[in-house]
Short mmCIF file of C-alpha atoms in Angstrom, two decimals:
data_model
loop_
_atom_site.label_atom_id
_atom_site.label_comp_id
_atom_site.label_asym_id
_atom_site.label_seq_id
_atom_site.Cartn_x
_atom_site.Cartn_y
_atom_site.Cartn_z
CA MET F 237 -0.12 0.04 0.07
CA ARG F 238 1.48 3.32 -1.03
CA ILE F 239 1.25 6.22 1.52
CA PRO F 240 -0.22 9.40 -0.14
CA LYS F 241 2.39 12.07 -0.70
CA ILE F 242 0.23 14.50 1.28
CA VAL F 243 0.53 12.42 4.44
CA ILE F 244 4.25 12.65 4.06
CA LEU F 245 4.20 16.24 3.42
CA LEU F 246 1.80 17.19 6.30
CA PRO F 247 4.54 17.36 9.11
CA LEU F 248 6.78 19.45 6.79
CA LEU F 249 3.90 21.80 5.85
CA ALA F 250 3.10 22.14 9.55
CA TYR F 251 6.65 22.86 10.49
CA GLY F 252 7.00 25.40 7.78
CA ALA F 253 3.67 27.08 8.76
CA ALA F 254 4.80 27.34 12.48
CA MET F 255 8.20 28.70 11.41
CA GLY F 256 6.43 31.23 9.13
CA TYR F 257 4.01 32.09 11.86
CA LEU F 258 6.96 32.69 14.45
CA TRP F 259 8.73 34.86 11.88
CA TYR F 260 5.68 36.90 11.20
CA LYS F 261 4.83 37.15 14.84
CA THR F 262 8.39 38.30 15.83
CA LYS F 263 8.47 40.89 12.95
CA SER F 264 5.09 42.16 13.94
CA SER F 265 6.01 42.50 17.55
CA ALA F 266 9.28 44.39 16.66
CA ASP F 267 7.44 46.71 14.34
CA GLU F 268 4.84 47.44 16.91
CA VAL F 269 7.46 48.21 19.59
CA ALA F 270 9.23 50.51 17.13
CA GLN F 271 6.12 52.34 16.36
CA THR F 272 5.23 52.75 20.18
CA ALA F 273 8.69 54.10 20.85
CA ALA F 274 8.78 56.38 17.72
CA PRO F 275 8.17 59.60 19.76
CA PHE F 276 11.24 58.85 21.86
CA ALA F 277 13.51 56.76 19.67
CA GLU F 278 13.98 55.45 16.21
CA ILE F 279 14.43 51.69 16.33
CA GLN F 280 15.62 49.79 13.33
CA TYR F 281 16.77 46.08 12.72
CA GLY F 282 18.49 44.20 9.91
CA SER F 283 16.71 40.88 10.13
CA VAL F 284 14.49 38.46 12.09
CA HIS F 285 15.89 35.35 13.61
CA VAL F 286 13.95 32.14 14.34
CA SER F 287 15.78 28.89 15.55
CA PRO F 288 15.18 25.57 13.72
CA PHE F 289 13.46 24.30 16.79
CA GLY F 290 11.23 27.36 17.41
CA ASP F 291 12.37 27.76 20.82
CA GLU F 292 14.22 30.96 20.14
CA VAL F 293 13.42 34.15 18.26
CA GLY F 294 15.00 37.53 17.98
CA LEU F 295 16.49 40.30 15.92
CA ASN F 296 19.91 41.06 14.35
CA ASP F 297 21.65 44.29 13.78
CA VAL F 298 19.46 46.47 16.19
CA ARG F 299 19.83 50.26 16.00
CA ILE F 300 18.46 52.66 18.49
CA ARG F 301 18.60 56.42 17.87
CA PRO F 302 16.97 58.71 20.64
CA THR F 303 14.91 61.45 18.95
CA MET F 304 16.39 64.15 21.40
CA ASN F 305 20.02 63.88 20.01
CA ALA F 306 22.16 62.25 17.53
CA ASP F 307 23.39 59.33 19.58
CA GLU F 308 23.11 55.67 18.21
CA PHE F 309 23.08 52.43 20.38
CA ARG F 310 23.92 49.24 18.64
CA ILE F 311 23.04 45.65 19.51
CA ASP F 312 24.32 42.87 17.23
CA THR F 313 21.86 40.28 18.37
CA LEU F 314 18.81 40.24 20.49
CA ARG F 315 17.40 36.83 21.49
CA PHE F 316 14.42 35.50 23.46
CA ASN F 317 14.32 31.86 24.65
CA VAL F 318 11.59 29.40 25.90
CA PRO F 319 11.41 25.69 26.51
CA HIS F 320 9.68 24.88 23.24
CA ILE F 321 7.73 26.63 20.45
CA GLY F 322 4.38 26.19 22.19
CA TYR F 323 5.36 28.94 24.65
CA PHE F 324 5.55 31.59 21.82
CA ILE F 325 1.98 30.59 20.81
CA THR F 326 0.27 30.16 24.25
CA GLY F 327 2.78 31.71 26.66
CA GLY F 328 1.17 35.09 26.61
CA SER F 329 -2.23 33.79 27.98
CA ARG F 330 -0.37 31.69 30.64
CA LEU F 331 1.49 34.61 31.93
CA GLU F 332 -1.63 36.67 32.17
CA GLN F 333 -3.07 33.82 34.43
CA GLY F 334 0.09 34.25 36.64
CA GLU F 335 1.89 31.01 35.53
CA LEU F 336 5.55 31.31 34.88
CA PRO F 337 7.22 29.12 32.28
CA GLU F 338 9.87 26.61 33.26
CA LYS F 339 12.47 28.70 31.54
CA LEU F 340 12.54 32.12 30.01
CA GLY F 341 15.66 34.00 28.70
CA MET F 342 16.75 37.12 26.96
CA GLN F 343 20.27 37.82 25.59
CA LEU F 344 21.83 40.95 24.28
CA GLY F 345 24.98 40.12 22.06
CA ARG F 346 27.61 42.78 21.67
CA MET F 347 25.71 45.92 22.76
CA GLU F 348 27.84 49.09 22.20
CA VAL F 349 27.31 51.95 24.71
CA ASP F 350 29.16 55.31 24.55
CA LEU F 351 29.54 56.98 28.00
CA GLY F 352 30.61 60.17 26.20
CA SER F 353 27.22 60.38 24.26
CA GLU F 354 24.63 63.20 24.76
CA THR F 355 22.31 60.68 26.43
CA PHE F 356 24.83 59.76 29.15
CA THR F 357 25.62 63.43 29.67
CA MET F 358 21.94 64.04 30.37
CA LEU F 359 21.90 61.05 32.77
CA GLU F 360 24.90 62.44 34.48
CA GLN F 361 23.01 65.74 35.05
CA MET F 362 20.05 63.71 36.48
CA GLN F 363 22.47 61.79 38.65
CA GLN F 364 23.95 65.00 40.11
CA GLN F 365 20.56 66.48 40.73
CA PHE F 366 19.25 63.49 42.53
CA ALA F 367 22.50 63.38 44.67
CA ALA F 368 21.97 67.02 45.75
CA MET F 369 18.52 66.09 47.11
CA GLN F 370 19.78 63.34 49.32
CA PRO F 371 20.82 64.09 53.01
CA ALA F 372 24.45 63.91 53.87
CA GLY F 373 25.74 60.39 54.15
CA ALA F 374 22.73 58.79 52.32
CA GLY F 375 23.55 55.76 50.31
CA ALA F 376 27.01 55.50 51.96
CA LEU F 377 26.91 51.70 51.81
CA ASP F 378 25.99 51.90 48.03
CA ASN F 379 29.17 53.77 47.11
CA LEU F 380 31.91 52.00 49.01
CA GLY F 381 33.92 51.57 45.88
CA ALA F 382 34.63 55.38 45.88
CA VAL F 383 35.88 55.48 49.48
CA GLY F 384 39.36 56.95 49.60
CA CYS F 385 39.27 58.17 45.94
CA GLY F 386 39.81 61.89 46.39
CA SER F 387 36.98 64.09 47.70
CA GLY F 388 34.13 62.51 45.71
CA GLU F 389 31.58 60.56 47.58
CA ALA F 390 30.50 58.37 44.67
CA PHE F 391 31.70 57.51 41.12
CA THR F 392 29.57 59.23 38.49
CA ILE F 393 29.54 58.89 34.70
CA SER F 394 31.97 61.69 34.35
CA ASP F 395 34.43 59.89 36.69
CA TYR F 396 34.21 56.74 34.60
CA ARG F 397 34.85 58.83 31.49
CA ARG F 398 37.92 60.39 33.14
CA MET F 399 39.12 56.96 34.05
CA GLY F 400 39.35 56.32 30.33
CA MET F 401 36.05 54.34 29.89
CA GLY F 402 34.53 55.56 26.67
CA ALA F 403 32.76 53.27 24.18
CA LEU F 404 31.87 50.03 26.07
CA VAL F 405 31.10 46.69 24.45
CA MET F 406 29.18 44.25 26.51
CA ASP F 407 27.25 41.11 26.42
CA ALA F 408 24.10 40.82 28.82
CA ALA F 409 21.54 37.83 29.55
CA VAL F 410 18.72 37.46 31.84
CA ASN F 411 17.35 33.88 32.55
CA LEU F 412 14.49 32.65 34.66
CA GLU F 413 14.08 29.13 35.90
CA TYR F 414 10.82 28.18 37.59
CA ASP F 415 9.95 24.95 39.53
CA LYS F 416 6.35 24.61 39.61
CA ARG F 417 6.33 21.73 41.99
CA LEU F 418 8.48 23.37 44.61
CA ARG F 419 7.09 26.94 43.72
CA THR F 420 10.41 28.55 43.53
CA ALA F 421 11.97 30.77 40.98
CA ARG F 422 15.55 31.59 40.17
CA VAL F 423 16.62 34.59 38.05
CA ARG F 424 20.19 34.93 36.83
CA VAL F 425 21.54 38.22 35.38
CA ASP F 426 24.99 38.09 33.51
CA VAL F 427 26.88 41.10 32.29
CA ASP F 428 30.26 40.89 30.61
CA VAL F 429 31.89 44.30 29.81
CA GLU F 430 34.76 43.52 27.26
CA GLY F 431 38.16 44.11 28.90
CA LEU F 432 36.82 45.31 32.14
CA GLN F 433 34.65 43.12 34.48
CA GLN F 434 32.05 40.33 34.52
CA LEU F 435 29.20 40.29 36.85
CA ASP F 436 26.42 37.63 37.43
CA VAL F 437 23.66 37.99 40.04
CA VAL F 438 21.52 35.07 40.95
CA THR F 439 18.23 35.85 42.86
CA GLU F 440 16.13 33.00 44.37
CA PHE F 441 12.75 33.41 45.91
CA ASP F 442 9.64 31.44 46.67
CA THR F 443 6.50 31.90 44.62
CA GLY F 444 3.96 30.85 47.18
CA PRO F 445 0.80 32.88 48.13
CA GLU F 446 3.15 35.52 49.82
CA LEU F 447 4.90 36.38 46.62
CA GLN F 448 2.80 39.24 45.50
CA SER F 449 3.06 41.02 48.97
CA ALA F 450 6.79 40.31 49.32
CA VAL F 451 7.45 41.81 45.82
CA ALA F 452 5.25 44.79 46.60
CA ALA F 453 7.07 45.41 49.88
CA GLY F 454 10.44 45.06 48.19
CA VAL F 455 11.57 42.28 50.54
CA ILE F 456 15.15 41.14 49.82
CA PRO F 457 15.22 37.65 48.59
CA ARG F 458 18.28 35.16 48.50
CA VAL F 459 20.96 36.83 46.36
CA THR F 460 24.38 35.52 45.20
CA LEU F 461 26.74 38.03 43.52
CA ASN F 462 29.81 36.97 41.56
CA TYR F 463 32.19 39.57 40.29
CA ARG F 464 35.42 39.36 38.34
CA ASP F 465 37.67 42.22 37.60
CA SER F 466 39.48 41.95 34.47
CA GLY F 467 40.76 45.42 33.82
CA TYR F 468 38.65 47.87 35.70
CA TYR F 469 41.05 47.97 38.69
CA ARG F 470 43.79 49.33 36.54
CA LEU F 471 41.70 52.24 35.30
CA ARG F 472 40.34 53.01 38.82
CA ASN F 473 43.68 52.69 40.55
CA ALA F 474 45.41 55.11 38.15
CA PHE F 475 42.37 57.59 38.38
CA CYS F 476 42.29 57.47 42.23
CA ALA F 477 45.96 57.90 42.56
CA SER F 478 45.87 60.97 40.49
CA GLN F 479 42.94 62.34 42.53
CA ASN F 480 44.94 61.88 45.71
CA GLY F 481 48.36 62.99 44.29
CA SER F 482 49.72 59.55 45.43
CA THR F 483 50.84 56.35 44.11
CA GLU F 484 48.40 53.50 43.40
CA GLU F 485 49.64 51.52 46.43
CA GLU F 486 49.16 54.55 48.66
CA TYR F 487 45.64 55.09 47.38
CA VAL F 488 44.76 51.37 48.08
CA GLU F 489 46.07 51.78 51.69
CA ARG F 490 43.96 55.04 52.10
CA HIS F 491 40.89 53.12 50.66
CA LEU F 492 41.39 50.21 53.23
CA GLN F 493 41.75 52.64 56.10
CA MET F 494 38.75 54.91 55.27
CA LEU F 495 36.61 51.77 54.55
CA ALA F 496 37.26 50.31 57.83
CA GLU F 497 36.26 53.77 59.42
CA THR F 498 33.23 54.00 57.28
CA LEU F 499 31.96 50.48 58.19
CA GLY F 500 33.16 50.86 61.83
CA ALA F 501 34.88 47.45 61.52
CA THR F 502 38.25 45.67 61.77
CA PHE F 503 38.47 42.74 59.48
CA PRO F 504 40.76 39.75 59.97
CA GLU F 505 44.31 40.50 58.57
CA GLU F 506 44.08 37.60 56.04
CA SER F 507 40.89 39.07 54.65
CA VAL F 508 42.44 42.63 54.57
CA ALA F 509 45.50 41.12 52.59
CA ALA F 510 43.17 39.24 50.08
CA TYR F 511 41.12 42.46 49.58
CA ARG F 512 44.31 44.50 49.13
CA ARG F 513 45.51 42.01 46.37
CA PHE F 514 42.09 42.15 44.78
CA MET F 515 42.13 46.03 44.66
CA LEU F 516 45.65 46.13 43.21
CA LYS F 517 45.62 43.15 40.67
CA GLY F 518 41.89 42.37 40.16
CA GLY F 519 40.31 38.96 40.74
CA THR F 520 37.10 37.54 41.98
CA LEU F 521 34.71 38.70 44.75
CA ASN F 522 31.59 36.69 45.84
CA ALA F 523 28.86 37.85 48.03
CA THR F 524 25.86 35.88 49.28
CA MET F 525 22.87 37.29 51.21
CA SER F 526 20.51 34.71 52.75
CA PRO F 527 18.16 36.72 55.08
CA VAL F 528 16.71 34.50 57.81
CA GLU F 529 13.67 36.63 57.89
CA PRO F 530 12.07 38.97 55.36
CA VAL F 531 14.08 42.18 55.22
CA ASP F 532 12.73 45.52 53.80
CA PRO F 533 15.59 47.36 52.05
CA ASN F 534 13.72 50.61 52.77
CA GLY F 535 14.31 50.18 56.48
CA LEU F 536 17.98 49.19 56.40
CA GLY F 537 19.05 52.67 57.00
CA TYR F 538 17.75 52.50 60.58
CA TYR F 539 20.36 49.90 61.58
CA PRO F 540 24.07 49.96 62.10
CA VAL F 541 26.25 48.04 59.72
CA GLU F 542 26.78 45.20 62.06
CA SER F 543 23.14 44.54 62.30
CA ILE F 544 22.63 44.83 58.52
CA VAL F 545 25.33 42.20 57.95
CA GLN F 546 23.54 39.87 60.43
CA MET F 547 20.05 40.58 59.06
CA LEU F 548 21.15 39.83 55.51
CA GLY F 549 23.23 36.66 56.46
CA LEU F 550 26.08 38.25 54.55
CA GLU F 551 28.93 35.96 53.33
CA LEU F 552 31.97 37.19 51.49
CA VAL F 553 34.60 35.26 49.47
CA ILE F 554 37.67 37.13 47.98
CA ASP F 555 39.74 35.13 45.38
CA GLU F 556 38.38 31.86 47.04
CA ARG F 557 39.24 32.98 50.48
CA ALA F 558 36.13 33.21 52.75
CA VAL F 559 35.82 36.14 55.17
CA ASP F 560 35.24 34.94 58.66
CA MET F 561 32.50 37.31 59.72
CA SER F 562 32.60 36.06 63.22
CA GLN F 563 36.09 37.43 63.48
CA VAL F 564 35.21 40.96 62.35
CA GLN F 565 35.46 43.46 65.25
CA TRP F 566 32.74 46.05 65.22
CA ASP F 567 33.59 49.48 66.68
CA ARG F 568 30.17 50.20 68.29
CA ALA F 569 31.37 53.31 69.95
CA ALA F 570 32.30 54.89 66.57
CA THR F 571 28.59 55.75 65.92
CA ASP F 572 28.05 57.10 69.42
CA LYS F 573 28.59 60.55 70.73
CA PRO F 574 31.15 61.26 73.35
CA ALA F 575 29.91 60.78 76.94
CA GLU F 576 28.12 63.76 78.41
CA PRO F 577 29.14 65.46 81.64
CA ALA F 578 28.02 63.73 84.75
CA SER F 579 25.60 66.74 85.63
CA THR F 580 23.83 66.19 82.32
CA ALA F 581 23.76 62.39 82.47
CA GLN F 582 22.30 62.43 85.87
CA SER F 583 19.33 64.52 84.76
CA ARG F 584 18.65 62.34 81.93
CA PRO F 585 16.21 59.25 82.06
CA GLN F 586 18.25 56.15 82.59
CA ALA F 587 17.53 52.90 80.85
CA THR F 588 16.78 49.80 82.84
CA ARG F 589 16.03 46.28 82.14
CA SER F 590 13.79 45.73 85.14
CA ALA F 591 10.16 44.70 84.69
CA PRO F 592 7.75 47.58 84.22
CA PRO F 593 5.35 48.54 86.96
CA PRO F 594 1.63 48.14 86.90
CA ARG F 595 0.21 50.16 84.04
CA PRO F 596 -1.10 53.50 85.20
CA VAL F 597 -3.92 55.26 83.55
CA PRO F 598 -2.37 57.56 81.01
CA LYS F 599 -2.98 61.21 81.67
CA ARG F 600 -4.37 63.26 78.75
CA SER F 601 -3.37 66.87 78.26
CA ALA F 602 -6.01 69.52 77.87
CA THR F 603 -6.10 72.98 76.27
CA THR F 604 -5.24 75.68 78.85
CA ALA F 605 -7.53 78.71 79.55
CA SER F 606 -5.43 80.88 77.35
CA GLY F 607 -6.09 78.46 74.54
CA HIS F 608 -2.46 77.20 74.30
CA THR F 609 -2.22 73.48 73.44
CA PRO F 610 0.69 71.69 75.19
CA ALA F 611 3.44 69.87 72.96
CA ALA F 612 2.20 66.67 71.27
CA TYR F 613 4.64 64.53 73.16
CA ARG F 614 5.42 64.27 76.76
CA GLU F 615 8.54 62.64 78.33
CA ILE F 616 8.22 59.26 80.26
CA ARG F 617 10.72 57.08 81.98
CA VAL F 618 12.24 54.33 79.93
CA GLN F 619 11.39 51.80 82.86
CA ASP F 620 7.74 52.83 82.34
CA ALA F 621 7.64 52.10 78.61
CA GLY F 622 5.65 48.89 79.22
CA SER F 623 2.67 50.97 80.23
CA TYR F 624 2.44 52.56 76.81
CA LEU F 625 2.43 49.60 74.40
CA LYS F 626 0.65 50.21 71.02
CA GLN F 627 0.96 54.01 71.47
CA GLN F 628 2.94 56.47 69.34
CA VAL F 629 6.22 57.30 70.98
CA GLU F 630 9.35 59.18 70.07
CA ILE F 631 12.81 57.76 71.00
CA SER F 632 16.09 59.80 71.07
CA THR F 633 19.37 57.94 71.18
CA ASN F 634 22.90 58.93 72.08
CA ASP F 635 23.97 58.78 68.43
CA GLY F 636 21.78 61.74 67.83
CA LYS F 637 19.07 60.04 66.02
CA VAL F 638 15.22 60.39 66.70
CA ARG F 639 12.86 57.69 65.74
CA ARG F 640 8.95 57.84 65.90
CA GLY F 641 6.67 54.93 65.69
CA ARG F 642 4.12 52.72 67.54
CA LEU F 643 5.72 50.98 70.51
CA ASP F 644 5.14 47.29 69.82
CA LYS F 645 6.95 45.25 72.52
CA ILE F 646 9.75 45.17 75.05
CA GLY F 647 12.42 42.34 75.08
CA ASN F 648 16.08 41.39 74.90
CA GLY F 649 17.09 44.81 76.30
CA ARG F 650 15.25 46.75 73.40
CA LEU F 651 12.07 48.68 72.85
CA TYR F 652 10.60 47.66 69.42
CA LEU F 653 8.91 50.21 67.30
CA ILE F 654 6.65 49.67 64.36
CA ILE F 655 7.77 52.30 61.82
CA ARG F 656 5.67 53.05 58.67
CA LEU F 657 7.62 53.07 55.36
CA SER F 658 6.49 53.49 51.87
CA ALA F 659 6.42 49.70 51.16
CA GLY F 660 4.84 48.71 54.43
CA GLU F 661 5.88 48.47 58.07
CA LEU F 662 9.21 47.84 59.63
CA SER F 663 9.76 46.40 63.29
CA TYR F 664 12.81 48.19 64.56
CA GLY F 665 14.50 47.49 67.92
CA VAL F 666 16.25 50.31 69.87
CA GLU F 667 18.70 49.20 72.67
CA GLN F 668 17.47 50.58 76.00
CA ASP F 669 20.91 51.56 77.19
CA LYS F 670 21.25 53.94 74.24
CA ILE F 671 18.00 55.82 74.85
CA THR F 672 18.50 59.47 75.98
CA ARG F 673 14.89 60.42 75.94
CA LEU F 674 11.54 58.62 75.52
CA ARG F 675 8.29 60.62 74.80
CA VAL F 676 4.71 59.50 74.26
CA VAL F 677 1.87 61.18 72.33
CA ASN F 678 -0.45 62.86 74.67
#
């Protein structure tokens, strides 16, 4: 019995139709994006890419030209990956239903970026304006790389240009892996800047019922950062040495000294030696954050560095040498003000760890006959704090900080406040022996 040719050709016809559909769908989507972005940038591409298995689509020779200037950004290859061809056909509806694919990826091949372009000059101006609006010392932990490099508090785009970084060529990739059975997701971001550095960041989080609220609150998930310096250190060291009028070795020693002062920490000598070699010759730096409990990054500024390290479960490895965080000596007195004279200290409420007395009936202030309303807060003794649970209080500490919130509980030598943040609420503990004044709302 002879098999009709049409039966043999059907799979080939179906395959050709699927490839044609993918090619058309990819081109249509690209054209739609270009049309939407037209008021802001002109987007052009050379050709459409569809893999033989239908699990990868993309564009070749992409050009992006902002309408506000004459800049041009180039991407040799842009790719999107899914487990199989079916995801390009049904994936959109599945994502709308909140179901993640097992794998999802995007790759940018040989992307060219010019730090001297008009676009980055505008970004530099925005960066400076934003920095000017921040309070002194804000974001210090975000700019540790600039510590000891002249008088600047952070590296800006113009600093990178002065280092000799002009036209950058980089590869970048973002990949998502989702385990439906365990309800966990893993996102990996890889960036390779040609001749300078490689960075990959792996973020892992649970995708249970709490995912939406956790993401909305900006809770820090489990994060692993792997960094390899392959040329950036040479540019930075030469630049910072010139800023300080010193040698590169002297700059590195200045950086190490000021970094310890900024963090208020003394690290083990072997870790300092490893970091010194890393600063001078490049190498690898690995950092892992594994918070035991959900941590809201908006509230980290309330804590000293030592507490932040503990909360984040931070682990560091420099050129395959682990930093023993248990051996770090934290200078707790560095953030405290000098002791006050005895006369002042005696008149100040003293902290105590004794149990609070029976709760009295709080007194309410009233408007006087002259119409004057007393201050919103009135001072109470720290040892009486237990009588004012769930009330709004103001706490002043010997480091000069003032915090306001709802008094939640007392324990472990601390008063715990509930502080409202933009993303939710933060429970923050204040050591009783650092409290200089405690006031409660009338």
